[in-house]
CSV table of C-alpha atoms in Angstrom, one decimal:
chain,number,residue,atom,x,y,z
A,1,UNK,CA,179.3,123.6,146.1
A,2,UNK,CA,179.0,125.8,142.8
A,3,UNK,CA,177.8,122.4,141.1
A,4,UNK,CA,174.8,121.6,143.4
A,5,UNK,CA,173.8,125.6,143.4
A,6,UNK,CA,173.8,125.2,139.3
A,7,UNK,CA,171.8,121.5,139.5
A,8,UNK,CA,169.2,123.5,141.6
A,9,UNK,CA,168.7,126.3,139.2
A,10,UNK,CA,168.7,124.1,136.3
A,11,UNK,CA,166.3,122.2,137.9
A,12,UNK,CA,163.9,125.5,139.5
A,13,UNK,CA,163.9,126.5,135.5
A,14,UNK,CA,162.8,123.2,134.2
A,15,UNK,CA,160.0,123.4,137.2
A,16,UNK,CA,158.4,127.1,136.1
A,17,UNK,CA,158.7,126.5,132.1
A,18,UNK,CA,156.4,122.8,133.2
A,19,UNK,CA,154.1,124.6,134.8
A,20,UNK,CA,153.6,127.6,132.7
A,21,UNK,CA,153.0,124.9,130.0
A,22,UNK,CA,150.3,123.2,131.8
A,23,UNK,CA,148.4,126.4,132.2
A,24,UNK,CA,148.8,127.3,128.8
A,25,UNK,CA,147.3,123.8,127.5
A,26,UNK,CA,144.6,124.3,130.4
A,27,UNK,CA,143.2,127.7,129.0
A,28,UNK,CA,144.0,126.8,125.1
A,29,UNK,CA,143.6,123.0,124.9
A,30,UNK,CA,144.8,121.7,121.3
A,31,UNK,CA,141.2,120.0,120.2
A,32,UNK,CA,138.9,122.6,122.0
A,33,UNK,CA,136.5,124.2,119.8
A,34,UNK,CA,136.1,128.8,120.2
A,35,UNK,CA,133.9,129.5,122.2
A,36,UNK,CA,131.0,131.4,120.3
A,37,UNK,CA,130.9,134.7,121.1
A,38,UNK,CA,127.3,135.7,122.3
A,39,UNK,CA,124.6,138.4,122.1
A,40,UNK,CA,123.3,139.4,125.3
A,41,UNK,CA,120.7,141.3,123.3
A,42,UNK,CA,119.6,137.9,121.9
A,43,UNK,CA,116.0,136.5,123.2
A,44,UNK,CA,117.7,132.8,123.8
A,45,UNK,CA,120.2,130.7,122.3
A,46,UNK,CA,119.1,128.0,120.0
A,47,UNK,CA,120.6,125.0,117.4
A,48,UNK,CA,119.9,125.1,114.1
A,49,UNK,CA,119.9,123.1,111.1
A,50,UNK,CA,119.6,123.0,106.9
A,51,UNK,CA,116.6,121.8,105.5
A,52,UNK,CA,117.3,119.0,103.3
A,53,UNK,CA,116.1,116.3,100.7
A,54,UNK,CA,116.8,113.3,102.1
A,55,UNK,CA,115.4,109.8,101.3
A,56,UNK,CA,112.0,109.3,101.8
A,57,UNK,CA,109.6,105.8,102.1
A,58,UNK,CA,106.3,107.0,101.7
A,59,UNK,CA,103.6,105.4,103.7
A,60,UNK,CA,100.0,106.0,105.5
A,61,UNK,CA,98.7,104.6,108.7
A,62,UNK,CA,95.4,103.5,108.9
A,63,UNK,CA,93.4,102.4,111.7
A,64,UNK,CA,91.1,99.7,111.7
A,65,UNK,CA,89.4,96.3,113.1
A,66,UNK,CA,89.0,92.6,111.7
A,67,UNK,CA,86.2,91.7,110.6
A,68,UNK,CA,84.8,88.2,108.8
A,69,UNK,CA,84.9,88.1,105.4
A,70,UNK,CA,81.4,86.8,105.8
A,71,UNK,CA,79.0,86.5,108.5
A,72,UNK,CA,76.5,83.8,107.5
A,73,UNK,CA,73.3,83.8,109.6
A,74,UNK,CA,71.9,80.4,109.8
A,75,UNK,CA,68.2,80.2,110.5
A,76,UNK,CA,65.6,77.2,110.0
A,77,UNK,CA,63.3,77.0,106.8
A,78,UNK,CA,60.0,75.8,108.5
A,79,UNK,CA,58.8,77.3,111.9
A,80,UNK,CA,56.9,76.0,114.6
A,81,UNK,CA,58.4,73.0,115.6
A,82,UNK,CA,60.4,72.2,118.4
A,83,UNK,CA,64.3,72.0,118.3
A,84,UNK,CA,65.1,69.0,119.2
A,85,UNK,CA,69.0,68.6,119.0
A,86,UNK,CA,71.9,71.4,118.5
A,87,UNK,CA,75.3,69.5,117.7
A,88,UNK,CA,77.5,72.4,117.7
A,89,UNK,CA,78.4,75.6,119.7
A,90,UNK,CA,80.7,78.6,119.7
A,91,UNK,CA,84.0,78.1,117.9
A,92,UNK,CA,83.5,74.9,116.3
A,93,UNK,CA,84.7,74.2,113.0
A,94,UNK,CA,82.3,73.1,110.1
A,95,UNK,CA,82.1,71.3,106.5
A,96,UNK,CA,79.8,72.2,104.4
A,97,UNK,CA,76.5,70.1,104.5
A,98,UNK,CA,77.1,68.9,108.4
A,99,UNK,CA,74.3,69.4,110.6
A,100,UNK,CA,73.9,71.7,112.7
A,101,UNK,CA,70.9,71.0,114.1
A,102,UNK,CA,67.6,68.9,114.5
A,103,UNK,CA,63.8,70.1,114.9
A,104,UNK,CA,61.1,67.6,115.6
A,105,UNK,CA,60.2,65.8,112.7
A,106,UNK,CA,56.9,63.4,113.8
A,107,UNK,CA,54.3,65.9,112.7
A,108,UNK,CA,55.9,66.5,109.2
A,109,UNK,CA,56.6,62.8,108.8
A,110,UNK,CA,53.0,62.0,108.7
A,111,UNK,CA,51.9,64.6,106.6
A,112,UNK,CA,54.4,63.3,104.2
A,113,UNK,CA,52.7,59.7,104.8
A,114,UNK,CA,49.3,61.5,104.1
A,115,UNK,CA,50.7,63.3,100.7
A,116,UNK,CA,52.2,59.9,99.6
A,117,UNK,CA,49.0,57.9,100.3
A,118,UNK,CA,47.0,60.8,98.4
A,119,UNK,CA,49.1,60.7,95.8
A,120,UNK,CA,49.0,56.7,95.1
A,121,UNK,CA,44.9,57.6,95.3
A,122,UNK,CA,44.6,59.8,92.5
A,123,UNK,CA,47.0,57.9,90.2
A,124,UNK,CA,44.5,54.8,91.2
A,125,UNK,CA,41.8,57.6,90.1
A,126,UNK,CA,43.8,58.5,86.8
A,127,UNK,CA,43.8,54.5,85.7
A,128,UNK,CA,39.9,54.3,85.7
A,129,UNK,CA,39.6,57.3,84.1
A,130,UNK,CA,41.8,56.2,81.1
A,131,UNK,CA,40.3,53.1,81.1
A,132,UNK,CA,36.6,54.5,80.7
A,133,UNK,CA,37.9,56.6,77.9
A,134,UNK,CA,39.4,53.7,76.2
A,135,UNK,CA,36.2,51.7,76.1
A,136,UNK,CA,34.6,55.3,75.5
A,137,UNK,CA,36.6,55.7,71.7
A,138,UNK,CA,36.0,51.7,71.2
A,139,UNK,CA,32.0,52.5,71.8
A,140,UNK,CA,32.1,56.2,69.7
A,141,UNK,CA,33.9,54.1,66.3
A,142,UNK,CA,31.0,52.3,66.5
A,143,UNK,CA,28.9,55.4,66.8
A,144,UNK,CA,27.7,53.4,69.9
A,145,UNK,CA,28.7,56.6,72.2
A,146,UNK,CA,27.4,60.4,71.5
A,147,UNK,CA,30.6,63.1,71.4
A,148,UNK,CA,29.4,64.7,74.4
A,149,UNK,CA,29.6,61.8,76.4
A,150,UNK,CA,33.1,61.2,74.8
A,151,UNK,CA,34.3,64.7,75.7
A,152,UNK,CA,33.2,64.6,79.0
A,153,UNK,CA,35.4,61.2,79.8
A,154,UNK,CA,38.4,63.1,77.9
A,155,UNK,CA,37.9,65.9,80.3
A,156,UNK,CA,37.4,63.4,83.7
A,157,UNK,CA,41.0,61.6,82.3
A,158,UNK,CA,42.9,65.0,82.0
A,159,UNK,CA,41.2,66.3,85.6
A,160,UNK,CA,42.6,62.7,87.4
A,161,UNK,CA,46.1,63.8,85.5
A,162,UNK,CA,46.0,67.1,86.7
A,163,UNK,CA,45.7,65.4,90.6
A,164,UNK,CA,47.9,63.1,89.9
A,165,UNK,CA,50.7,65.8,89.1
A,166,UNK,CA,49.4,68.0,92.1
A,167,UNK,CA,49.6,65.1,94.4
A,168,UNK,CA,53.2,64.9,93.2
A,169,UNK,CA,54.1,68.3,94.2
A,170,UNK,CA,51.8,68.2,97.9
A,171,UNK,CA,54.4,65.4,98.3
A,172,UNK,CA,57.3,66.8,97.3
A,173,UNK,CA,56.8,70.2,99.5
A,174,UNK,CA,56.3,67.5,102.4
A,175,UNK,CA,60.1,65.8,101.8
A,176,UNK,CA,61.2,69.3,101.5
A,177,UNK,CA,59.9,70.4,105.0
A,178,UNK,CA,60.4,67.4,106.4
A,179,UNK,CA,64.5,67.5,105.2
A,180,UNK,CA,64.1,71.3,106.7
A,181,UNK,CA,64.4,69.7,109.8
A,182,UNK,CA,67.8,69.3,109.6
A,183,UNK,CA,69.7,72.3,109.6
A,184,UNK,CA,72.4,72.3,107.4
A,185,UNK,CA,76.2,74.5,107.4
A,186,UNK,CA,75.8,76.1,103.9
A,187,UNK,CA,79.7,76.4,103.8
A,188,UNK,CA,83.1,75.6,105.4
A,189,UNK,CA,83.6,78.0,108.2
A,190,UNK,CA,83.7,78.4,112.6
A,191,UNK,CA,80.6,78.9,114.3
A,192,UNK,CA,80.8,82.5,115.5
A,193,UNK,CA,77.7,82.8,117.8
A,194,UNK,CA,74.7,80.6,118.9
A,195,UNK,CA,70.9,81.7,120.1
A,196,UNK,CA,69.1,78.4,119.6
A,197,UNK,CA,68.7,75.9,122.7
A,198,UNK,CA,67.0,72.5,123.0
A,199,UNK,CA,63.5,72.8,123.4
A,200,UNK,CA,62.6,76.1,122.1
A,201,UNK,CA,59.9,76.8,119.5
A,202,UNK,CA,61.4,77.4,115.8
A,203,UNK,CA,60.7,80.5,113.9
A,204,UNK,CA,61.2,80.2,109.9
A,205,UNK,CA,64.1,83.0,109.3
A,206,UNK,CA,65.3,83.4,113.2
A,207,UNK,CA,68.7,83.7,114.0
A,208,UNK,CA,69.8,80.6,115.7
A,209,UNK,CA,73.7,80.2,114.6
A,210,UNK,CA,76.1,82.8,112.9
A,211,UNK,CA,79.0,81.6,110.9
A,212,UNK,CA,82.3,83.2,109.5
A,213,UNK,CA,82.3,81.6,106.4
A,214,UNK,CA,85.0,80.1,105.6
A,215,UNK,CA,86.7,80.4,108.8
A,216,UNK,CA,88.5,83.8,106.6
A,217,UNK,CA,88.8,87.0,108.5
A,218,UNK,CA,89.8,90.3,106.9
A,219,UNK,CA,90.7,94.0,107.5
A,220,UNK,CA,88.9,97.1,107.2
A,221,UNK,CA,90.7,100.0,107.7
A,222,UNK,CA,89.3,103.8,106.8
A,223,UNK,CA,91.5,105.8,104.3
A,224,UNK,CA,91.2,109.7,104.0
A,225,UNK,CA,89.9,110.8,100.4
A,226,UNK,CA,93.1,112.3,99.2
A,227,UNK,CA,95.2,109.5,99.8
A,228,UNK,CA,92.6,106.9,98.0
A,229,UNK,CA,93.8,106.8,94.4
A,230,UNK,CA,97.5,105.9,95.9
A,231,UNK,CA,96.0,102.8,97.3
A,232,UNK,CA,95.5,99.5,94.5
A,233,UNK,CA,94.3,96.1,94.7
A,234,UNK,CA,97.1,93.7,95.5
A,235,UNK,CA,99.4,96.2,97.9
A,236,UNK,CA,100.9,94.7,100.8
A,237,UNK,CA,100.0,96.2,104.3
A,238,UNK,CA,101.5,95.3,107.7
A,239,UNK,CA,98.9,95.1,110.2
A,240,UNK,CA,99.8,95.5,114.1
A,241,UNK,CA,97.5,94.1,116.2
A,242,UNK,CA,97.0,95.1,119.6
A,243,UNK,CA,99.4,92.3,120.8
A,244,UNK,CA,102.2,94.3,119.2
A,245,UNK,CA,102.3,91.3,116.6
A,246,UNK,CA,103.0,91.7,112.9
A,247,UNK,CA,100.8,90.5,110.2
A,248,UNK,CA,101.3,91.2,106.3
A,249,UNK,CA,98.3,91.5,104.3
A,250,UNK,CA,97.2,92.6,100.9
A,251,UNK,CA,94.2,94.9,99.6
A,252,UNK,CA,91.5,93.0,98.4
A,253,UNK,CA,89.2,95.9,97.6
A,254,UNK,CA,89.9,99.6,97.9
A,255,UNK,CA,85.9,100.9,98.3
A,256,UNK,CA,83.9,102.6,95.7
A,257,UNK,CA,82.5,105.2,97.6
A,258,UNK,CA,83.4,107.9,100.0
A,259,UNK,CA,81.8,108.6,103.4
A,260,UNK,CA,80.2,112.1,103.0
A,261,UNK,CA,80.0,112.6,106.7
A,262,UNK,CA,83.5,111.4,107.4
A,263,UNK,CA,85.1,111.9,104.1
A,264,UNK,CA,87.0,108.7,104.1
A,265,UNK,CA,86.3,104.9,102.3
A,266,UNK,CA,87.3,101.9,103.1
A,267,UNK,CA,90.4,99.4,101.9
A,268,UNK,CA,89.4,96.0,102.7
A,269,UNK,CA,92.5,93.4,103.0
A,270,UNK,CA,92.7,90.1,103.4
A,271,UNK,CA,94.8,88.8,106.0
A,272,UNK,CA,96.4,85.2,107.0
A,273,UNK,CA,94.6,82.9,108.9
A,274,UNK,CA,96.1,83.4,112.3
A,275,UNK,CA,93.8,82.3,115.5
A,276,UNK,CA,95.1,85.0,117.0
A,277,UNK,CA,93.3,87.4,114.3
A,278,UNK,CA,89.8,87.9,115.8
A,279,UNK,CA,87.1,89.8,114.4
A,280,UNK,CA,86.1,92.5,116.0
A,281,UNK,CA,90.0,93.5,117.9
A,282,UNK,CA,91.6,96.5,116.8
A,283,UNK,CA,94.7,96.6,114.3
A,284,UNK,CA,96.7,99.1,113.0
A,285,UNK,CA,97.9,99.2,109.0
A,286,UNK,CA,100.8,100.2,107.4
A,287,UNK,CA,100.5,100.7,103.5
A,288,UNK,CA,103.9,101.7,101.9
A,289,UNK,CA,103.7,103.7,98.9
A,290,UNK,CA,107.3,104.3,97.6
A,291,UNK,CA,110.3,105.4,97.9
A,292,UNK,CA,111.3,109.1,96.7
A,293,UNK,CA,113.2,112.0,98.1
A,294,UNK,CA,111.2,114.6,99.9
A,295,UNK,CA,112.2,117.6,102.1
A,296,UNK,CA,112.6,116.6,105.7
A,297,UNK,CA,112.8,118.7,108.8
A,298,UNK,CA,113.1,117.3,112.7
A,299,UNK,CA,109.7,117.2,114.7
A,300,UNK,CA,111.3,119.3,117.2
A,301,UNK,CA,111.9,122.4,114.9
A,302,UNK,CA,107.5,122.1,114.6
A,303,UNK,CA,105.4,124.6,116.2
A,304,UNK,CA,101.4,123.9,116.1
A,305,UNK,CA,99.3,127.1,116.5
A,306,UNK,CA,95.6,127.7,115.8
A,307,UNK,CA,95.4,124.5,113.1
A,308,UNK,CA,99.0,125.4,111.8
A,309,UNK,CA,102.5,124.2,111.5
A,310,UNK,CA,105.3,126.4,111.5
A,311,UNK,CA,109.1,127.1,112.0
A,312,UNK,CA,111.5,129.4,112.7
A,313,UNK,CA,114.0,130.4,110.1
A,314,UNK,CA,117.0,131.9,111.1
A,315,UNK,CA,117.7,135.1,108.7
A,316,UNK,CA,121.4,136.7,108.3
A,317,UNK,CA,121.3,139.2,110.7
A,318,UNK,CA,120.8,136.3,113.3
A,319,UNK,CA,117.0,137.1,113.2
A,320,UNK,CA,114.4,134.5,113.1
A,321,UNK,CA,110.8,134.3,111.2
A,322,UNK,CA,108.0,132.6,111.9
A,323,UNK,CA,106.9,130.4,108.8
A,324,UNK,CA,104.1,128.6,107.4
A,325,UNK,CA,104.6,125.3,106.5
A,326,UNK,CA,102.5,122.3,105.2
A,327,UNK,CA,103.3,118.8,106.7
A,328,UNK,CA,103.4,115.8,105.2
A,329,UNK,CA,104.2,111.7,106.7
A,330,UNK,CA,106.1,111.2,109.6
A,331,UNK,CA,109.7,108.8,109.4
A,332,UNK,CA,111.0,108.4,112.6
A,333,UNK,CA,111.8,111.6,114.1
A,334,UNK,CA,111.7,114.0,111.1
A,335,UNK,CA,108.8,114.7,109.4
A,336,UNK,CA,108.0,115.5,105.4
A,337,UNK,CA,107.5,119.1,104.7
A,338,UNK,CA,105.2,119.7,101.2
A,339,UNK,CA,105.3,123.3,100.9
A,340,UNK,CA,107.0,126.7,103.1
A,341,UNK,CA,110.3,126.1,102.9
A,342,UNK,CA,112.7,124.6,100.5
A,343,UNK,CA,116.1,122.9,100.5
A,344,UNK,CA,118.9,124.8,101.9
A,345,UNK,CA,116.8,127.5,104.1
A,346,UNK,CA,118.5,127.0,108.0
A,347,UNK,CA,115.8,126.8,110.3
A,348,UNK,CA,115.6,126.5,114.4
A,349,UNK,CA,115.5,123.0,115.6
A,350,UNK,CA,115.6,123.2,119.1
A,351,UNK,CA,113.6,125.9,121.4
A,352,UNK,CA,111.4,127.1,118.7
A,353,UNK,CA,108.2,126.9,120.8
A,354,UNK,CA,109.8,129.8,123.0
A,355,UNK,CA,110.4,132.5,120.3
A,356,UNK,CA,108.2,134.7,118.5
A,357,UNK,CA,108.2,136.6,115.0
A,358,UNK,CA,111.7,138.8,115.2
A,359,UNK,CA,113.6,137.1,118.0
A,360,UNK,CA,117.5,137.9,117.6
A,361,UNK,CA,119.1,134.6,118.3
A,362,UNK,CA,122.8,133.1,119.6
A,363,UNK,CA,123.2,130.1,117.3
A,364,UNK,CA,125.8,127.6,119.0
A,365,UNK,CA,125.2,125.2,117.1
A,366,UNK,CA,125.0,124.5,113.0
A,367,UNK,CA,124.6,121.5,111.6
């Protein structure tokens, strides 16, 4: 009887010092962190964070649209005759020298008959007047033949000369015209855009096809001012389009000039031939600059007011100020600060858009 009475006590005892335990490791668990003690004067209770120099790839992003690298407009030589074949349209792909099109060539092909014939007259014209001033010198040797009469067959020689040659040119203006019938591709390229159908009335100089020449499109994005002398022939930029495709590119020509209205110029990169490159479509660029450390600070301890960045940093007595900054490029989710704070300064990251200048803070969290 005494043994079970002392098993049950032994046993009661090991039951209270268990539980006691358990409620001792439920208050004070062994990796829990103190709990902060807070303010209840404090306007809110916010995280903060150090303001650092971290890594940095420099970069700008530019917007912009393809555009050929030449627009050719092709337009007939001669006007006023009829169009009397078009053997391309929209998209084709040309060689330089192929034709393009055909106007009616009748009309010109008989007034190039008519120069020919005219020609073949005053050459005829030219070999009698040689001849009568060959006779003429044979007659004046024998002082047969006055020098005024000998002058004026020199004279009638050069004038059939003189025709001859012009003839020569009448005709050759008619093979010209006549070979402007044909309408020639100056240059390899794709037919962009066509005006010209069968039958219509040619105008010399009229639009009737446009051609990107060369089939070559290129990029023209707009750069701010300040950032133009970072930017130098032979970069590589990474150009989105609106397909969320990738596209590397290099700067052909970063412009001259600067917009006075807009205050920006223009970088003009050359891009791969891809069909899916069109001009005209939209594209953003990505130029990177270089790699460097810069001061960093998350986009979530940013306030914008009035035209102004700012954050809050925290002071020792658990205040916070309102300061000034000047922002820089974005990476990810922090962004580069240039000037208003500096390394080390601990600074409100998150619920800074609901304090103001002199806020006393609870900080539970530093990082």
């Amino acid at each position: 009887m005494t043994s079970s009475f002392n098993a049950w006590q032994r046993l009661h005892a090991f039951i209270r010092i268990s539980a006691a335990f358990l409620i001792t490791l439920a208050l004070h668990p062994a990796n829990a962190q103190e709990t902060p003690v807070l303010d209840a004067n404090a306007a809110m209770t916010v995280n903060t964070g150090r303001v650092e120099a971290r890594p940095f790839t420099r970069s700008i992003t530019l917007n912009g649209t393809l555009s050929a690298w030449q627009e050719v407009i092709i337009s007939p030589e001669v006007g006023g005759y009829r169009v009397e074949e078009v053997l391309v349209d929209v998209g084709d792909t040309v060689k330089a020298g192929q034709v393009l099109l055909r106007l009616s060539s009748a009309l010109l092909e008989t007034d190039r008959n008519v120069r020919a014939a005219t020609l073949k007259q005053r050459e005829a014209e030219t070999v009698n007047a040689d001849l009568a001033l060959e006779r003429a010198q044979d007659l004046a040797s024998k002082q047969l033949l006055s020098d005024a009469e000998l002058d004026r067959l020199k004279a009638e020689a050069l004038g059939a000369q003189g025709r001859v040659e012009a003839a020569k040119a009448d005709l050759e203006a008619a093979r010209l015209r006549l070979n402007y019938t044909r309408v020639v591709a100056p240059d390899d390229g794709m037919i962009a855009s066509r005006t010209v159908t069968v039958g219509q009335i040619a105008q010399a100089g009229s639009e009737m096809l446009r051609m990107i020449r060369q089939n070559r499109v290129e990029w023209r994005g707009e750069v701010p001012e300040s950032m133009l002398p970072s930017l130098a022939v032979g970069q590589l930029v990474i150009l989105t389009s609106v397909d969320g495709k990738q596209h590397t590119g290099t700067i052909r020509i970063v412009s001259p000039t600067v917009n006075s209205t807009t205050h920006s110029g223009l970088v003009y990169v050359d891009v791969p031939g891809d069909a899916a490159l069109r001009p005209g479509m939209f594209a953003r660029g990505l130029i990177e600059l270089g790699n460097e450390n810069a001061v960093l600070v998350p986009l979530t301890a940013l306030i914008s007011s009035d035209g102004y960045n700012y954050v809050f940093v925290l002071n020792a007595d658990r205040t916070v100020s309102r300061q000034m900054i000047q922002t820089g490029s974005l990476q990810g989710n922090d962004i580069e600060v240039l000037s208003g704070v500096t390394t080390g300064a601990q600074i409100v990251t998150n619920g800074a858009g609901f304090l103001k200048d002199g806020d006393l803070v609870n900080v539970v969290e530093a990082r």
